[in-house]
PDB file of C-alpha atoms in Angstrom:
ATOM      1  CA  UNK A  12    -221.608 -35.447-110.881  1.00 78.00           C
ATOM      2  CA  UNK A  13    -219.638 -37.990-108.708  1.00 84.00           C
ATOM      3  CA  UNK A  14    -217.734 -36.321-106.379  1.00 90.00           C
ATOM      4  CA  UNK A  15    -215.889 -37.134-102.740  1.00 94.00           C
ATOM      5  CA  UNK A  16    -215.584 -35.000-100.167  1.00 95.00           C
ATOM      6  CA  UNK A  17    -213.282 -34.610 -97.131  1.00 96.00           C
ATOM      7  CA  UNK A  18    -213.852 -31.684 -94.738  1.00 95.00           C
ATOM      8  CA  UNK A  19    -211.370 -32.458 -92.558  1.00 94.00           C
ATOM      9  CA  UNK A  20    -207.932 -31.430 -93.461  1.00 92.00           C
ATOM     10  CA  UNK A  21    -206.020 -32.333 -90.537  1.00 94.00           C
ATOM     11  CA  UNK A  22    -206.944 -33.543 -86.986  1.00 94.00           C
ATOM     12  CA  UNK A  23    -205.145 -33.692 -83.805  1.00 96.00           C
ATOM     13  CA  UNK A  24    -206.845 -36.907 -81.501  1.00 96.00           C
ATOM     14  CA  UNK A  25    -205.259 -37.986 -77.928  1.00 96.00           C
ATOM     15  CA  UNK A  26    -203.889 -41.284 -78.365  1.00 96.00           C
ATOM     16  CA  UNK A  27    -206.448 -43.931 -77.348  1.00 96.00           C
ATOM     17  CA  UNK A  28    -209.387 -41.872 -78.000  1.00 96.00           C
ATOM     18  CA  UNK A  29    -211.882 -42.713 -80.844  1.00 96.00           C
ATOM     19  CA  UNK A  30    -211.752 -40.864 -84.175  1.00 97.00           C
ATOM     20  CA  UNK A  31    -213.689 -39.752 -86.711  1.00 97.00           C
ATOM     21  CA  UNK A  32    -213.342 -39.089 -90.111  1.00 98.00           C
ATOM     22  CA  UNK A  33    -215.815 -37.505 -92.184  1.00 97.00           C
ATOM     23  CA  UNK A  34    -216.420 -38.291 -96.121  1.00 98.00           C
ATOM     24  CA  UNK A  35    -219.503 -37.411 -98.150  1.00 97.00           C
ATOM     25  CA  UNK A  36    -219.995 -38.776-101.382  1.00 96.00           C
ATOM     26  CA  UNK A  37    -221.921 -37.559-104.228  1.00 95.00           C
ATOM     27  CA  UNK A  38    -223.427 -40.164-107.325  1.00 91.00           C
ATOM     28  CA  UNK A  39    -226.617 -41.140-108.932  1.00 89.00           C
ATOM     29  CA  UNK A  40    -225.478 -45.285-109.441  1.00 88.00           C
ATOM     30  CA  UNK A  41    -227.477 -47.018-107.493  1.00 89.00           C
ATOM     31  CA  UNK A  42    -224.720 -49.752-106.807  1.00 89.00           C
ATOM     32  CA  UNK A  43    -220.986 -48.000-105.880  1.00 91.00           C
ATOM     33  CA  UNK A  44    -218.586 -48.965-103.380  1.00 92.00           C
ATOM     34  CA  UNK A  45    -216.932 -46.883-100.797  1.00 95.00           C
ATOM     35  CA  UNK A  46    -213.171 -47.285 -99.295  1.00 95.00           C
ATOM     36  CA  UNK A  47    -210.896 -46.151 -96.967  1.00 97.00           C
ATOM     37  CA  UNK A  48    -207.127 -46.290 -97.492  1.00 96.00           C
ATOM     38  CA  UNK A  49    -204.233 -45.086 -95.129  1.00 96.00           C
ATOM     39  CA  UNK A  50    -201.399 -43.204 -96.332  1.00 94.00           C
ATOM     40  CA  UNK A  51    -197.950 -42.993 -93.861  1.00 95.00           C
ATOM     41  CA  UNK A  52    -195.334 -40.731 -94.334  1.00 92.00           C
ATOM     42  CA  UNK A  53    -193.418 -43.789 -96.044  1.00 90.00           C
ATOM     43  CA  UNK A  54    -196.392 -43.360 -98.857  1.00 90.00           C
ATOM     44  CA  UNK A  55    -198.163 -47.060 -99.594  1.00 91.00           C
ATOM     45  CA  UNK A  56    -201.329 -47.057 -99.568  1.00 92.00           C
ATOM     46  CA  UNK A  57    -203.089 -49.216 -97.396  1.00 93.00           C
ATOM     47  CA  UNK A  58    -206.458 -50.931 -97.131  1.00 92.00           C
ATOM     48  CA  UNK A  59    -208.494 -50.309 -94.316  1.00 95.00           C
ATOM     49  CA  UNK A  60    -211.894 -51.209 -95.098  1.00 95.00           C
ATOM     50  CA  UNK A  61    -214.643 -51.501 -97.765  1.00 93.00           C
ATOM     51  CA  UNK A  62    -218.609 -50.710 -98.058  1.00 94.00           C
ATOM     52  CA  UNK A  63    -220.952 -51.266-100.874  1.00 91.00           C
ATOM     53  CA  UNK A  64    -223.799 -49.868-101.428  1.00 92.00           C
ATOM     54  CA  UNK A  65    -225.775 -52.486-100.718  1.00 91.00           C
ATOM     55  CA  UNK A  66    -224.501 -53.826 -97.501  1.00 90.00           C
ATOM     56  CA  UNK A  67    -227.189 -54.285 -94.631  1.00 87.00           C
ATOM     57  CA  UNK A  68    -224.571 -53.866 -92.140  1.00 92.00           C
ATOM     58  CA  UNK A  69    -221.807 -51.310 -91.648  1.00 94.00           C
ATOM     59  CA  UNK A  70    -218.332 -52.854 -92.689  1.00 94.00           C
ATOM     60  CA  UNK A  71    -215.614 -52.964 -90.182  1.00 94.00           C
ATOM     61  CA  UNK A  72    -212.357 -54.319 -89.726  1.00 93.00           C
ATOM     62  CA  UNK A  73    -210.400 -54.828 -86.556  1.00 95.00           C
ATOM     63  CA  UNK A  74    -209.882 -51.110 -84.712  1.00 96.00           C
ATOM     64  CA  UNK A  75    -211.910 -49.711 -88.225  1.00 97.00           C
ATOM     65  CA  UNK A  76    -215.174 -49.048 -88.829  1.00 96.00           C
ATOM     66  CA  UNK A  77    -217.523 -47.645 -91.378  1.00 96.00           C
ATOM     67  CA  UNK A  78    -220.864 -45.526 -90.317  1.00 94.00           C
ATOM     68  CA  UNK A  79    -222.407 -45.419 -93.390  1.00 94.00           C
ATOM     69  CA  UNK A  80    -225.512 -43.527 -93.832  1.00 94.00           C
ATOM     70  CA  UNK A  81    -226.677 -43.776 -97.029  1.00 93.00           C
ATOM     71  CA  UNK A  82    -229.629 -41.391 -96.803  1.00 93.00           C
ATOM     72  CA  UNK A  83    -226.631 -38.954 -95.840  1.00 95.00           C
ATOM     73  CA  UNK A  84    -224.670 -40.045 -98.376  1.00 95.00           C
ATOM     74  CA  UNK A  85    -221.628 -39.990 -95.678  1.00 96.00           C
ATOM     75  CA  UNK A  86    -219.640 -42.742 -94.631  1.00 97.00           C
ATOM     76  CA  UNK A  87    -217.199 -41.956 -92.334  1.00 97.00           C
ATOM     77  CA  UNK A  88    -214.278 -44.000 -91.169  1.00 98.00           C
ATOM     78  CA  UNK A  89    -214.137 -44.681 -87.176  1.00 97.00           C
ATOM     79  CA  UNK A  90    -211.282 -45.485 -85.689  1.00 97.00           C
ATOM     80  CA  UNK A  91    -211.485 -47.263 -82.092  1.00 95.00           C
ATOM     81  CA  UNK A  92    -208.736 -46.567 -79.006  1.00 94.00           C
ATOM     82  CA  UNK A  93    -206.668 -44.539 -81.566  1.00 95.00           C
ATOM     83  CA  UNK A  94    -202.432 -45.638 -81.826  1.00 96.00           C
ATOM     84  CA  UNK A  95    -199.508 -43.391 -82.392  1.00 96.00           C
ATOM     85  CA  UNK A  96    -199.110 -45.561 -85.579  1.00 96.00           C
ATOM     86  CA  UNK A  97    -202.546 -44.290 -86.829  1.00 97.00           C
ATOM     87  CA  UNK A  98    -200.919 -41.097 -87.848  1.00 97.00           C
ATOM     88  CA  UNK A  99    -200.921 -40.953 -91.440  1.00 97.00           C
ATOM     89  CA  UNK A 100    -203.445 -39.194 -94.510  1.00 96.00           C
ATOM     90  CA  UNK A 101    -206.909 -41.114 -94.728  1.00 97.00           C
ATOM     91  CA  UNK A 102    -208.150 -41.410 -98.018  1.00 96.00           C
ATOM     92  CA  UNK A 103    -211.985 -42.014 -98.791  1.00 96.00           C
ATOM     93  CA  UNK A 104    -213.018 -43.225-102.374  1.00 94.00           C
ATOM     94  CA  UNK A 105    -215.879 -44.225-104.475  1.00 93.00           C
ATOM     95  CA  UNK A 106    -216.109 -46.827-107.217  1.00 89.00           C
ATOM     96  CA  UNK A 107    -219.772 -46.377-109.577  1.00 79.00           C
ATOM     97  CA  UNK A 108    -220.608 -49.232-111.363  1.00 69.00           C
ATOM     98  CA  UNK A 109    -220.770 -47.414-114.424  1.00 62.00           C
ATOM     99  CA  UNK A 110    -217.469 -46.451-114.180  1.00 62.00           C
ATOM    100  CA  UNK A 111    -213.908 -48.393-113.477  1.00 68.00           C
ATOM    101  CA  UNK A 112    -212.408 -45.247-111.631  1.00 77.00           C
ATOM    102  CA  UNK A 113    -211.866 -45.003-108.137  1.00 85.00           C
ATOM    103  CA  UNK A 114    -213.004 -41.608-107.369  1.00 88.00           C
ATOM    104  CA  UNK A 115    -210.515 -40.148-104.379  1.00 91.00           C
ATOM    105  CA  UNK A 116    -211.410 -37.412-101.574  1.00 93.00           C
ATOM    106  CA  UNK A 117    -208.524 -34.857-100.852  1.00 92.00           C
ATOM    107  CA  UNK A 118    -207.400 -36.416 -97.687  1.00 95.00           C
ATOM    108  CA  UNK A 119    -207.332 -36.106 -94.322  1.00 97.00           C
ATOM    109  CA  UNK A 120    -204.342 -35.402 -92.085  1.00 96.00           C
ATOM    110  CA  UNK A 121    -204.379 -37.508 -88.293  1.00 97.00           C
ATOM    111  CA  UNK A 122    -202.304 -36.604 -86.514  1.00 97.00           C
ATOM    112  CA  UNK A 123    -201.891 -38.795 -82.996  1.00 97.00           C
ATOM    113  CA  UNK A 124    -200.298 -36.886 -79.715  1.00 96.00           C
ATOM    114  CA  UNK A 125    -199.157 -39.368 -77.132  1.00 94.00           C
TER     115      UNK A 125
ATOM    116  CA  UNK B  12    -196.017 -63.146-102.354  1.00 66.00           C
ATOM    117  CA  UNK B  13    -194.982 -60.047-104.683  1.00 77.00           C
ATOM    118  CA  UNK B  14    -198.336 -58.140-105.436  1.00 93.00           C
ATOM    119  CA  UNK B  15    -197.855 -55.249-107.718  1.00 96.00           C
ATOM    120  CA  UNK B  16    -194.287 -54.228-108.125  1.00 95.00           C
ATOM    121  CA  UNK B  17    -193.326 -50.982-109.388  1.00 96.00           C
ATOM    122  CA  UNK B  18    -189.556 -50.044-111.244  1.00 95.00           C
ATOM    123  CA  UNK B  19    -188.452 -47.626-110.602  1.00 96.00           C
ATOM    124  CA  UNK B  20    -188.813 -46.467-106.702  1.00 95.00           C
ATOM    125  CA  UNK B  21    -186.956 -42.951-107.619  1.00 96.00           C
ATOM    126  CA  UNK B  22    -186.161 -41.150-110.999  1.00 96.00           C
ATOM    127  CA  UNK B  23    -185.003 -37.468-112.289  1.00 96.00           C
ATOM    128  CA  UNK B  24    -185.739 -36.425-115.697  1.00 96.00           C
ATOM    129  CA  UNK B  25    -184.888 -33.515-118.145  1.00 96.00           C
ATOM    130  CA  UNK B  26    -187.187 -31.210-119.403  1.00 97.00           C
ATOM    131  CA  UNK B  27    -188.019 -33.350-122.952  1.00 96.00           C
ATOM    132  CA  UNK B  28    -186.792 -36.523-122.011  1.00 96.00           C
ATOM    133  CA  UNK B  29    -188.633 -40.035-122.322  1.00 96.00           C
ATOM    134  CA  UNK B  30    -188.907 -42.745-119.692  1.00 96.00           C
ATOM    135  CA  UNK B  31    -191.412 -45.599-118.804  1.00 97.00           C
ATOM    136  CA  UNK B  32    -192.465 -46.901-115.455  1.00 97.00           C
ATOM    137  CA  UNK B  33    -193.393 -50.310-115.153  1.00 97.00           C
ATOM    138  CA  UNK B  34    -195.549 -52.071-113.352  1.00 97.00           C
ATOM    139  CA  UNK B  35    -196.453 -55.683-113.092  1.00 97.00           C
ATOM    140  CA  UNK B  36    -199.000 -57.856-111.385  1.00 97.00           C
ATOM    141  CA  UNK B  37    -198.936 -61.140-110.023  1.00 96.00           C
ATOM    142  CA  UNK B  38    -202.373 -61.928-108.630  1.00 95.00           C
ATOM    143  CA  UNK B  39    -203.676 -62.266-111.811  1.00 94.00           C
ATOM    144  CA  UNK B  40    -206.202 -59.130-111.265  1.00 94.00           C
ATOM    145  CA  UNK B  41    -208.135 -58.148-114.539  1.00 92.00           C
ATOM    146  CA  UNK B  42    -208.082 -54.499-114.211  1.00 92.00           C
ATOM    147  CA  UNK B  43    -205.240 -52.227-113.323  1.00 94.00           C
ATOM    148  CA  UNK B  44    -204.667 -48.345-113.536  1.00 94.00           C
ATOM    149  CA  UNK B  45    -201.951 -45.705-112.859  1.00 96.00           C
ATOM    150  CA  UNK B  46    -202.474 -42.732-110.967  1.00 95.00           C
ATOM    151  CA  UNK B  47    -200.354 -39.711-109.944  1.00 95.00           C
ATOM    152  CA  UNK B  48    -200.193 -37.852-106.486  1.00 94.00           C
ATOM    153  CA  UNK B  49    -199.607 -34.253-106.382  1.00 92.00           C
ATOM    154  CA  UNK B  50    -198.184 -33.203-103.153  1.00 85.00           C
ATOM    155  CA  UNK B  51    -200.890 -32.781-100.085  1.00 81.00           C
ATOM    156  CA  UNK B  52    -203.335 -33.992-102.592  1.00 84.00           C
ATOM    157  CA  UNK B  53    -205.718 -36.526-103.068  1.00 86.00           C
ATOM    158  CA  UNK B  54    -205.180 -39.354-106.289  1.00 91.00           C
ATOM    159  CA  UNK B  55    -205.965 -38.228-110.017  1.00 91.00           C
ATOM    160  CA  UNK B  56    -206.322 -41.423-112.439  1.00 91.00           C
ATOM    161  CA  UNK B  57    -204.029 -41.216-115.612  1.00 95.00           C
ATOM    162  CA  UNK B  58    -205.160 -44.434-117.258  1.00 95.00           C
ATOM    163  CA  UNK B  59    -206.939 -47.693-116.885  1.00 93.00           C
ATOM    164  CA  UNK B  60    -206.957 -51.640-118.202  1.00 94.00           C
ATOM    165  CA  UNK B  61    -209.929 -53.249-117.667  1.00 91.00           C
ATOM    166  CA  UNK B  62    -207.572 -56.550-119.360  1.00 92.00           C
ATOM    167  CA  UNK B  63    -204.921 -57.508-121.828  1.00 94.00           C
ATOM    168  CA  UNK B  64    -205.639 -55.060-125.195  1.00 94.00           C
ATOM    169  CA  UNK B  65    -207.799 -53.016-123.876  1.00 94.00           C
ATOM    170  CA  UNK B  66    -206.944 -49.605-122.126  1.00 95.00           C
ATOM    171  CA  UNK B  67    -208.713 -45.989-121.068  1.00 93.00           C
ATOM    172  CA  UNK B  68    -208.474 -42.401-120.545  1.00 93.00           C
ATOM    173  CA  UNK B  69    -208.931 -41.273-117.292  1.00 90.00           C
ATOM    174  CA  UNK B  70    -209.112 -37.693-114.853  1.00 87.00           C
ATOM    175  CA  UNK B  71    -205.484 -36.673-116.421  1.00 94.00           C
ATOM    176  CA  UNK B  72    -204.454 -38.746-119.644  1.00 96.00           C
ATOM    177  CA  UNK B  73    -202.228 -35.402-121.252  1.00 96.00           C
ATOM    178  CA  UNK B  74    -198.656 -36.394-121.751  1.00 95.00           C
ATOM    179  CA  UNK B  75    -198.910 -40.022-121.033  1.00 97.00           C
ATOM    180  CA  UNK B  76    -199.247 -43.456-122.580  1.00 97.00           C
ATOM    181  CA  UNK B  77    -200.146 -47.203-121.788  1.00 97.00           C
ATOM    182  CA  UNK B  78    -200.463 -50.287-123.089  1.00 96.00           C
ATOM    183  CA  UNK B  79    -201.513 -53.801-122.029  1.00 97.00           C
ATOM    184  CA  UNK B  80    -200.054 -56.769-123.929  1.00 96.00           C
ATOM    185  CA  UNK B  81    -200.350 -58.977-120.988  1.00 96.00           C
ATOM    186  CA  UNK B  82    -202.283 -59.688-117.541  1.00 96.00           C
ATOM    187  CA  UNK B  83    -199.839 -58.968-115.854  1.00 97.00           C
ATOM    188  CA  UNK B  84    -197.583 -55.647-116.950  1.00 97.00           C
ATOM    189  CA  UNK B  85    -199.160 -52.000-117.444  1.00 98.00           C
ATOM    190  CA  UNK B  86    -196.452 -49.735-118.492  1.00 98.00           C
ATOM    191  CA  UNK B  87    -196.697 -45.603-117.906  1.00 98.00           C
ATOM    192  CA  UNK B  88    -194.738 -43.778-120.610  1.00 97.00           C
ATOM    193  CA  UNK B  89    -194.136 -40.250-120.521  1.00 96.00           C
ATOM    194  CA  UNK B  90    -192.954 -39.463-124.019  1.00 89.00           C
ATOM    195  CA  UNK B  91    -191.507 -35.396-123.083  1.00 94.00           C
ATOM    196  CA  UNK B  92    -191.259 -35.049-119.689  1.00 95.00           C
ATOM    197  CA  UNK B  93    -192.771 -31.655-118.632  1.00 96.00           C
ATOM    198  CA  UNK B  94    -192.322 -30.266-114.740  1.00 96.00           C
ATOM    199  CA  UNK B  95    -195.771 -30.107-114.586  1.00 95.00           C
ATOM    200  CA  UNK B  96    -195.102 -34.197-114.419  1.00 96.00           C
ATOM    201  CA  UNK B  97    -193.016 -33.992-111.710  1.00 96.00           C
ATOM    202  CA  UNK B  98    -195.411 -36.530-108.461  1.00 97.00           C
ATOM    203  CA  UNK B  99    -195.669 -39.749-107.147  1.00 96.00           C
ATOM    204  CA  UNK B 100    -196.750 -42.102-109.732  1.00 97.00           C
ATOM    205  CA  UNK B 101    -198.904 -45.459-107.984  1.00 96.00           C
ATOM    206  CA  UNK B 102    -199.677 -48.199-110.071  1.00 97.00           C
ATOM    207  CA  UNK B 103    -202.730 -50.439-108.561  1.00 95.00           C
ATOM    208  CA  UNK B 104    -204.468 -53.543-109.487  1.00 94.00           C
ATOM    209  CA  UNK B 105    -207.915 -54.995-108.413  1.00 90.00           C
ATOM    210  CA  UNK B 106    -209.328 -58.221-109.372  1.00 87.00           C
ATOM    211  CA  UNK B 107    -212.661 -56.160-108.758  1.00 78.00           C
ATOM    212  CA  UNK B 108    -213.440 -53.968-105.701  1.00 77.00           C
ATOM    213  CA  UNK B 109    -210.250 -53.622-103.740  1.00 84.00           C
ATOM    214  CA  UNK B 110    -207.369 -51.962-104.693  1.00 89.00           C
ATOM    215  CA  UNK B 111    -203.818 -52.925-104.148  1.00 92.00           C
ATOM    216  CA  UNK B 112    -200.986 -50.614-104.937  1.00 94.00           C
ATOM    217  CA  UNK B 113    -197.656 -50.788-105.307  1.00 95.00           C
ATOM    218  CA  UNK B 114    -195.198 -48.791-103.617  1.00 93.00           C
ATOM    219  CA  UNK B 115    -194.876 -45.572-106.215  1.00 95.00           C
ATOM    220  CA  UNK B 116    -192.616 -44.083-108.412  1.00 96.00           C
ATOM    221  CA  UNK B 117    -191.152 -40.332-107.398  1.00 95.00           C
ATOM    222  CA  UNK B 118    -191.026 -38.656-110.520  1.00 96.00           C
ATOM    223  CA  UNK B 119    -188.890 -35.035-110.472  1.00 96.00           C
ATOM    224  CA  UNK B 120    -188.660 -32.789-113.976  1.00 96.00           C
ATOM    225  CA  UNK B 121    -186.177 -30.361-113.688  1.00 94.00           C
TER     226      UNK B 121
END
């Protein structure tokens, strides 16, 4: 079964620390892709960053990056010298090859104290 | 540059009354889904166009309806509106990895 998981729930992080955000993912495709979106409290969703299965190198983007471990089948998002704006819900999601659908984790809550 | 633009932002509907949300694309992007959001929860996908003609079920289909006449517009219809229908509605596009949403409809049934 193809499943994404988020442990976390909510987090509290001191601004400008580094964060972590866990996601495991479960599938037997070979080729998938993995995301991160950012929710505010305004509620777009927004891009962070992107990781396919096949990527040497771990994906990042700006203050975002991706560990992915694929023998772990995690790929958490990492979020460098953390901002008040960072607070928001962080999505993770998987896309199969066999299948259109964007498979979405529960969410995680971050939660930035100044 | 528009993106995916959803109509309406906010709506309130009867127990047993019709509406449709629209949605339409301007990037051109072959595939394009609707999903609902369920408060403190993740995304569940209602439907999904892989193109023009051509739609599918997905995670939660019950109680709605698409249809695809053009690149561009994916409408959601909810023929009798049920409270159980009452979330945010996000329509997204992707030309093939990446997502891009619109801004989402919030959908009450009282």
């Amino acid at each position: 079964a193809q499943k994404i998981t988020q442990t976390q729930p909510g987090m509290f992080v001191q601004e400008k620390e580094a964060v972590t955000l866990d996601c495991t993912y479960d599938t037997s495709d070979p080729s998938y892709g993995l995301f991160w979106y950012k929710q505010p409290s305004s509620g777009e969703m927004i891009f962070l960053i992107y990781q396919g299965s096949y990527d040497q190198q771990n994906a990042t983007e700006g203050r975002y990056s991706l560990n992915f471990q694929k023998a772990r089948k995690s790929a958490n998002l990492v979020i460098s010298a953390s901002q008040l704006g960072d607070s928001a819900m962080y999505f993770c999601a998987m896309r199969v090859r066999s299948n259109y659908q964007l498979i979405w984790g529960a969410g995680t809550k971050l939660i930035i104290k100044p | 540059n528009a993106g995916v633009t959803q109509t309406p932002k906010f709506r309130i509907l009867k127990i047993g009354q019709s509406m449709t949300l629209q949605c339409t694309q301007d990037m051109n992007h072959n595939y394009m889904y609707w999903y609902r959001q369920d408060p403190g929860m993740g995304l569940k996908l209602i439907y999904y166009s892989v193109g023009a003609g051509i739609t599918d079920k997905g995670e939660v289909p019950n109680g709605y309806n698409v249809s695809r006449s053009t690149t561009e517009d994916f409408p959601l219809r909810l023929e009798l509106a049920a409270p159980s229908q009452t979330s945010v509605y996000f329509c997204a596009s992707s030309p093939r990895e990446k997502l891009f949403f619109g801004s989402g409809t919030q959908l009450s049934v009282l």
